[in-house]
PDB file of C-alpha atoms in Angstrom:
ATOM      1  CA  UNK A   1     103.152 123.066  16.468  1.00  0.00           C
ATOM      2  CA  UNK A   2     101.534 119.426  16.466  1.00  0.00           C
ATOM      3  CA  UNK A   3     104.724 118.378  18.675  1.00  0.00           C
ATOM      4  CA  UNK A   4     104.022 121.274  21.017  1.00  0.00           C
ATOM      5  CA  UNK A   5     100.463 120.452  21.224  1.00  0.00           C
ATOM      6  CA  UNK A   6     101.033 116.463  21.846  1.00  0.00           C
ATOM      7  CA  UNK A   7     103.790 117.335  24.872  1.00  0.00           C
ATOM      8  CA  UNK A   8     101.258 119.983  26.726  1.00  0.00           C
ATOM      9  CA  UNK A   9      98.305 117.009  26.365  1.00  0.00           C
ATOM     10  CA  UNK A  10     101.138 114.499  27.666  1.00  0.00           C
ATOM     11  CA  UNK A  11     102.608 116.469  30.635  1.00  0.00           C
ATOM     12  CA  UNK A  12      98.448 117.911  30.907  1.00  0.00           C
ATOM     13  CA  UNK A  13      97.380 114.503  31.704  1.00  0.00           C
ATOM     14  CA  UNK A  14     100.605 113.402  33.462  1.00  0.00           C
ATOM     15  CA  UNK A  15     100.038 116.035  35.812  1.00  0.00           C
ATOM     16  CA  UNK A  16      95.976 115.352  36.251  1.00  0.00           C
ATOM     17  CA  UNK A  17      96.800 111.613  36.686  1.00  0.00           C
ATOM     18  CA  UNK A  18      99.472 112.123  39.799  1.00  0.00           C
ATOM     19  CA  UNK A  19      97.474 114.778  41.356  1.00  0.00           C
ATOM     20  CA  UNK A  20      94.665 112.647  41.035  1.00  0.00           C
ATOM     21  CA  UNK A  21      96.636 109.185  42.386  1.00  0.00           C
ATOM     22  CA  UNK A  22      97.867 111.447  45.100  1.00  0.00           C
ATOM     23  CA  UNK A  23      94.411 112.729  45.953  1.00  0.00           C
ATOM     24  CA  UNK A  24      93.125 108.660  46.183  1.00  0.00           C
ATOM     25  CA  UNK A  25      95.712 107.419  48.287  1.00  0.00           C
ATOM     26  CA  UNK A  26      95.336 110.324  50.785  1.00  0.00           C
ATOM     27  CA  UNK A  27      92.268 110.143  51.241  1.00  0.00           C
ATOM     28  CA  UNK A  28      92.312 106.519  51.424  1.00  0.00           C
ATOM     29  CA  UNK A  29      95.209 107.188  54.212  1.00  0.00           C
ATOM     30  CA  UNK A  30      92.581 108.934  55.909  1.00  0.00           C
ATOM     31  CA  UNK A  31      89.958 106.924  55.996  1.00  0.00           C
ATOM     32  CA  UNK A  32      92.145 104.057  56.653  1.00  0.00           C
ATOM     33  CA  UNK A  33      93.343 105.783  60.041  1.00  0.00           C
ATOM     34  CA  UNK A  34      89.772 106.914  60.965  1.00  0.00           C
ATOM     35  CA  UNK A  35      88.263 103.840  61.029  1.00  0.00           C
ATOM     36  CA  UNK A  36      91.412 102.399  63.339  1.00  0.00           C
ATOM     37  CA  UNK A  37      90.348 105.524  65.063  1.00  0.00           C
ATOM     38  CA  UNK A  38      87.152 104.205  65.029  1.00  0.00           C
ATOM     39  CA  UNK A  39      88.220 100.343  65.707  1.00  0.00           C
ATOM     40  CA  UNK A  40      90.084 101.615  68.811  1.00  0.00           C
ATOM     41  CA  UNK A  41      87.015 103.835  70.408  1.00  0.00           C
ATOM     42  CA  UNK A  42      84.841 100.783  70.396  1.00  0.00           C
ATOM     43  CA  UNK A  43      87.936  98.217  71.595  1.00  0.00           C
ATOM     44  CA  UNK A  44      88.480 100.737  75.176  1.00  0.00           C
ATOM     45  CA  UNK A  45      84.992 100.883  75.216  1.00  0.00           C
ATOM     46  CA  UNK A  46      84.040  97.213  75.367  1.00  0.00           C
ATOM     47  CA  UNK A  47      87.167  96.535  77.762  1.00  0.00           C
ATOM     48  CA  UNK A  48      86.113  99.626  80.067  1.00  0.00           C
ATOM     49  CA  UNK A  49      82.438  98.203  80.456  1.00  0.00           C
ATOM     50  CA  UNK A  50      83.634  94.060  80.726  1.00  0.00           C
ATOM     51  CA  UNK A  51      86.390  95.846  83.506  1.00  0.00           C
ATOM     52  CA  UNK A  52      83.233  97.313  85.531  1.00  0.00           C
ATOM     53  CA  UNK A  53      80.961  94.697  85.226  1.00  0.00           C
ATOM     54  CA  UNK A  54      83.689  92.303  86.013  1.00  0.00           C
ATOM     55  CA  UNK A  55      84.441  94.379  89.183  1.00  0.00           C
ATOM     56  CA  UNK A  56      80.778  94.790  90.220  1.00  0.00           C
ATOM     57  CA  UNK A  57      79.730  90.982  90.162  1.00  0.00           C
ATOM     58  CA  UNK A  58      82.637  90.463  92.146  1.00  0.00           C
ATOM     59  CA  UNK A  59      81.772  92.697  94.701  1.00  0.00           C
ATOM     60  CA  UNK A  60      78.133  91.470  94.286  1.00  0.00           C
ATOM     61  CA  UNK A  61      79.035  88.153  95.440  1.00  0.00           C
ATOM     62  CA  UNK A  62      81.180  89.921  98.724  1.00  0.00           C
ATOM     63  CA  UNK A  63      78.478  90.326 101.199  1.00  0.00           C
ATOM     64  CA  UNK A  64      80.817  91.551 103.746  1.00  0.00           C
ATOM     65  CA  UNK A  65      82.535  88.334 103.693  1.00  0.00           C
ATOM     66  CA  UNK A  66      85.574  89.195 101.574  1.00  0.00           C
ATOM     67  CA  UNK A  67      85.750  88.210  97.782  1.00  0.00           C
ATOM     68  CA  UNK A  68      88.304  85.638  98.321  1.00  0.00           C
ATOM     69  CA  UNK A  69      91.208  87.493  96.553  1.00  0.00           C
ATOM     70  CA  UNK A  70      94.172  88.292  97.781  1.00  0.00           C
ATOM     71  CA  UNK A  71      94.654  92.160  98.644  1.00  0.00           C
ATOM     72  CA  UNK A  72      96.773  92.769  95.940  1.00  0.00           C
ATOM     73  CA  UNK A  73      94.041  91.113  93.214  1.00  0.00           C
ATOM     74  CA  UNK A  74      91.626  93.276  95.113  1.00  0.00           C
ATOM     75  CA  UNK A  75      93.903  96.441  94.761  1.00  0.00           C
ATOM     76  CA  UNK A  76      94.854  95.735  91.267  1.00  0.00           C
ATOM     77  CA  UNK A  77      91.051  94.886  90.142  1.00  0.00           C
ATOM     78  CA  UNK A  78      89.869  98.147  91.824  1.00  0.00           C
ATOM     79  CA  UNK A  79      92.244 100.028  89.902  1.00  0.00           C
ATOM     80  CA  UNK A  80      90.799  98.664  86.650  1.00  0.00           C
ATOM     81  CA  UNK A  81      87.694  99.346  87.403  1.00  0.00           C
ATOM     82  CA  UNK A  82      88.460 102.910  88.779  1.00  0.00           C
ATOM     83  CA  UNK A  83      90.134 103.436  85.393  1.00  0.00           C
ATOM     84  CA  UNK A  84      87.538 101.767  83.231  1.00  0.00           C
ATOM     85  CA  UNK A  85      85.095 104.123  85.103  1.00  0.00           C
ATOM     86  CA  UNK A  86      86.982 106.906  84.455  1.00  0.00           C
ATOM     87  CA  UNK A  87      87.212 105.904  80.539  1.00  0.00           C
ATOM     88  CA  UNK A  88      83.367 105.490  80.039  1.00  0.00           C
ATOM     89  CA  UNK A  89      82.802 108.810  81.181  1.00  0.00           C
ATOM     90  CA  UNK A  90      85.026 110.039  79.098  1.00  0.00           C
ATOM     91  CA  UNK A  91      83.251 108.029  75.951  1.00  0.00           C
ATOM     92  CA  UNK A  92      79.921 109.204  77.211  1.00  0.00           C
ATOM     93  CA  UNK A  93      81.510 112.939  77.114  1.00  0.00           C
ATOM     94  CA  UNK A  94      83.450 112.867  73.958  1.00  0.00           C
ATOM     95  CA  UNK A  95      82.657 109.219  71.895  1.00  0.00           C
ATOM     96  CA  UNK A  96      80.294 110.892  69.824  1.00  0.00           C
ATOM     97  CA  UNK A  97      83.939 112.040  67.422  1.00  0.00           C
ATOM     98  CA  UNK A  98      84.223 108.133  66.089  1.00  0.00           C
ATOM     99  CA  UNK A  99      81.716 106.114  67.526  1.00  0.00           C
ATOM    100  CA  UNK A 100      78.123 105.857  65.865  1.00  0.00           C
ATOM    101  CA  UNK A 101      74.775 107.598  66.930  1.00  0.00           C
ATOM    102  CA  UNK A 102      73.155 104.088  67.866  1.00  0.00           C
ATOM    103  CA  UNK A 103      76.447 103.202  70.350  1.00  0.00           C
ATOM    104  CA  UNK A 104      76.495 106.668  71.938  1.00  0.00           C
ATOM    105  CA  UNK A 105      72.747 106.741  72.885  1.00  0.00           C
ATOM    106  CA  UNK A 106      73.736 102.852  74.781  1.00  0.00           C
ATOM    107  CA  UNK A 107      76.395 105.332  77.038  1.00  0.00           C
ATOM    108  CA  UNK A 108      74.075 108.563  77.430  1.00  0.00           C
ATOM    109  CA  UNK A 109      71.383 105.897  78.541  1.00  0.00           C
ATOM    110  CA  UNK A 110      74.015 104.065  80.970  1.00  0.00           C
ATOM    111  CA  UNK A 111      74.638 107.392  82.369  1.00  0.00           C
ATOM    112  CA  UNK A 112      71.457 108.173  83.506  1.00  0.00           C
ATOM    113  CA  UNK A 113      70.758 104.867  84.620  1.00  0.00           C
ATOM    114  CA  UNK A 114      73.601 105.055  86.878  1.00  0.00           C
ATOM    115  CA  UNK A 115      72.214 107.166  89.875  1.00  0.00           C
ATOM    116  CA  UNK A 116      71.832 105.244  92.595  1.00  0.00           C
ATOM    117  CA  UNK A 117      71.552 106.232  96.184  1.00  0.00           C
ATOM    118  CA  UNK A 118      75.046 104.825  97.182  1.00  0.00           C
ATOM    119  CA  UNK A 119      74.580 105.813 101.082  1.00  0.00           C
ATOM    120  CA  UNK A 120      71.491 104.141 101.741  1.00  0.00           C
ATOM    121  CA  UNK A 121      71.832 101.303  99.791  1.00  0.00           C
ATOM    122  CA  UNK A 122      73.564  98.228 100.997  1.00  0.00           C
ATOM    123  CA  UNK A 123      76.917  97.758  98.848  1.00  0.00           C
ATOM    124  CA  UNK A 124      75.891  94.386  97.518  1.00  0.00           C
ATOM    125  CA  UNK A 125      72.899  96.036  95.580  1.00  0.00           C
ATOM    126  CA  UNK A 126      74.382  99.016  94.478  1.00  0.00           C
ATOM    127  CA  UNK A 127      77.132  96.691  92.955  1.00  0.00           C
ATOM    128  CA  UNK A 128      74.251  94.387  91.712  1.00  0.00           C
ATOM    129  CA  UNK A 129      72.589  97.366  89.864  1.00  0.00           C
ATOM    130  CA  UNK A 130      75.957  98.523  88.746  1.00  0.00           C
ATOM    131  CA  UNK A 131      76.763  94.914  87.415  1.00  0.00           C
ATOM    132  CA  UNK A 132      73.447  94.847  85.666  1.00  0.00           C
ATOM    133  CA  UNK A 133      73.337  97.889  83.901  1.00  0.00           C
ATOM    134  CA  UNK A 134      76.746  97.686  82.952  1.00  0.00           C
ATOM    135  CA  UNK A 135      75.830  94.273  81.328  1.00  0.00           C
ATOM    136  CA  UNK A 136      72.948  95.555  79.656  1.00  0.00           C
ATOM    137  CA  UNK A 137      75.185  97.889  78.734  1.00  0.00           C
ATOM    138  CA  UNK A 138      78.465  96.101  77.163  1.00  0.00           C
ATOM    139  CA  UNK A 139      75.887  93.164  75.233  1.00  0.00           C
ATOM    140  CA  UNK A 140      74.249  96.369  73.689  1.00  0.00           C
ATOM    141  CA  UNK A 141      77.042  97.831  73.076  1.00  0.00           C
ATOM    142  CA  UNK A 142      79.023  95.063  71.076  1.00  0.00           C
ATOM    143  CA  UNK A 143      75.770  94.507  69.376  1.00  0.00           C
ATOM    144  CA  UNK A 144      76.107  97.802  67.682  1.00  0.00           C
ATOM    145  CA  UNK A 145      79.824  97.570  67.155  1.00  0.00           C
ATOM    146  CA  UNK A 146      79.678  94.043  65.691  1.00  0.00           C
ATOM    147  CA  UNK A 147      77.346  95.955  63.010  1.00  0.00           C
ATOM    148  CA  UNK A 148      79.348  99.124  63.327  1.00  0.00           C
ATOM    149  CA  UNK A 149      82.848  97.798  62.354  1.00  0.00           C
ATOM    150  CA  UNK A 150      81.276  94.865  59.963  1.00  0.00           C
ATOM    151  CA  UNK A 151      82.451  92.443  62.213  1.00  0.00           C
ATOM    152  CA  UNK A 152      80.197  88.947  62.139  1.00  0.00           C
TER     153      UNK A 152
END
C-alpha cells in the first residue's frame, strides 16, 4: 500500500507540475504576442501621424508655386498620406483594443480638432492647421508610448 500511495503522490504532482508549466508558458505566449500587438498599434500609429504631418508642411510651404518635387514624389507622397489618413481613422475607431486610455484620448482629441472649413479656406492654411495639429498630435502621442511600451 505505501508503494501505491508514493506512485499516486508522484504521478499527482507530476501531473500538477506540467499542467501548471503548461499554464505559465501559455499565458506567457500570450502576453508576449499582445504586447507585439501592442508594440505594432503604436509603431503604424506614429508612422501614420509623421506621414501626415510630413505631407501637410510640405504642402504648407506650396503656395501655389509647386513643392519642388517631381510628380511622381508628389504622387507617391500623396498616397502616403492618403493611406496614413486612412490608418488614423481607423486607430481613432478601433485603437482603443491595444493602445492605452491616455494615447486614445490624443486621437479622439485630433479628431475633433480636425474640422476645418476646407472650401473657404486657402489650401496653405488648412495644410498649416493640419500640419500643426498633427504635430501636436504625433509629440503627444510618442510621449505616451515612450511611457506606454517602457521605452526611455
Amino acid at each position: 500500500m505505501d508503494v501505491l500511495t508514493n506512485l499516486a503522490v508522484s504521478v499527482t504532482s507530476g501531473v500538477i507540475a506540467a499542467f501548471l508549466g503548461a499554464w505559465w508558458a501559455i499565458r506567457k505566449f500570450y502576453a508576449e504576442r499582445n504586447w507585439e500587438r501592442r508594440e505594432r498599434a503604436y509603431e503604424e500609429i506614429i508612422y501614420a501621424l509623421y506621414d501626415i504631418a510630413r505631407y501637410c508642411a510640405i504642402q504648407k510651404e506650396d503656395y501655389g508655386q509647386g513643392t519642388g518635387l517631381s510628380a511622381e514624389k508628389e504622387h507617391e507622397l500623396q498616397i502616403k498620406y492618403m493611406s496614413a489618413y486612412s490608418s488614423v481613422n481607423k486607430s481613432i475607431d478601433i485603437g482603443s483594443l491595444y493602445i492605452s486610455s491616455n494615447a486614445n484620448r490624443i486621437l479622439q482629441l485630433l479628431r475633433e480638432r480636425r474640422k476645418v472649413n476646407y472650401e473657404g479656406e486657402p489650401a496653405f492654411e488648412v495644410f498649416e492647421h493640419e500640419h500643426s495639429i498633427h504635430k501636436e498630435a504625433l509629440d503627444s502621442f510618442l510621449i505616451v508610448a515612450r511611457k506606454e511600451l517602457h521605452i526611455k
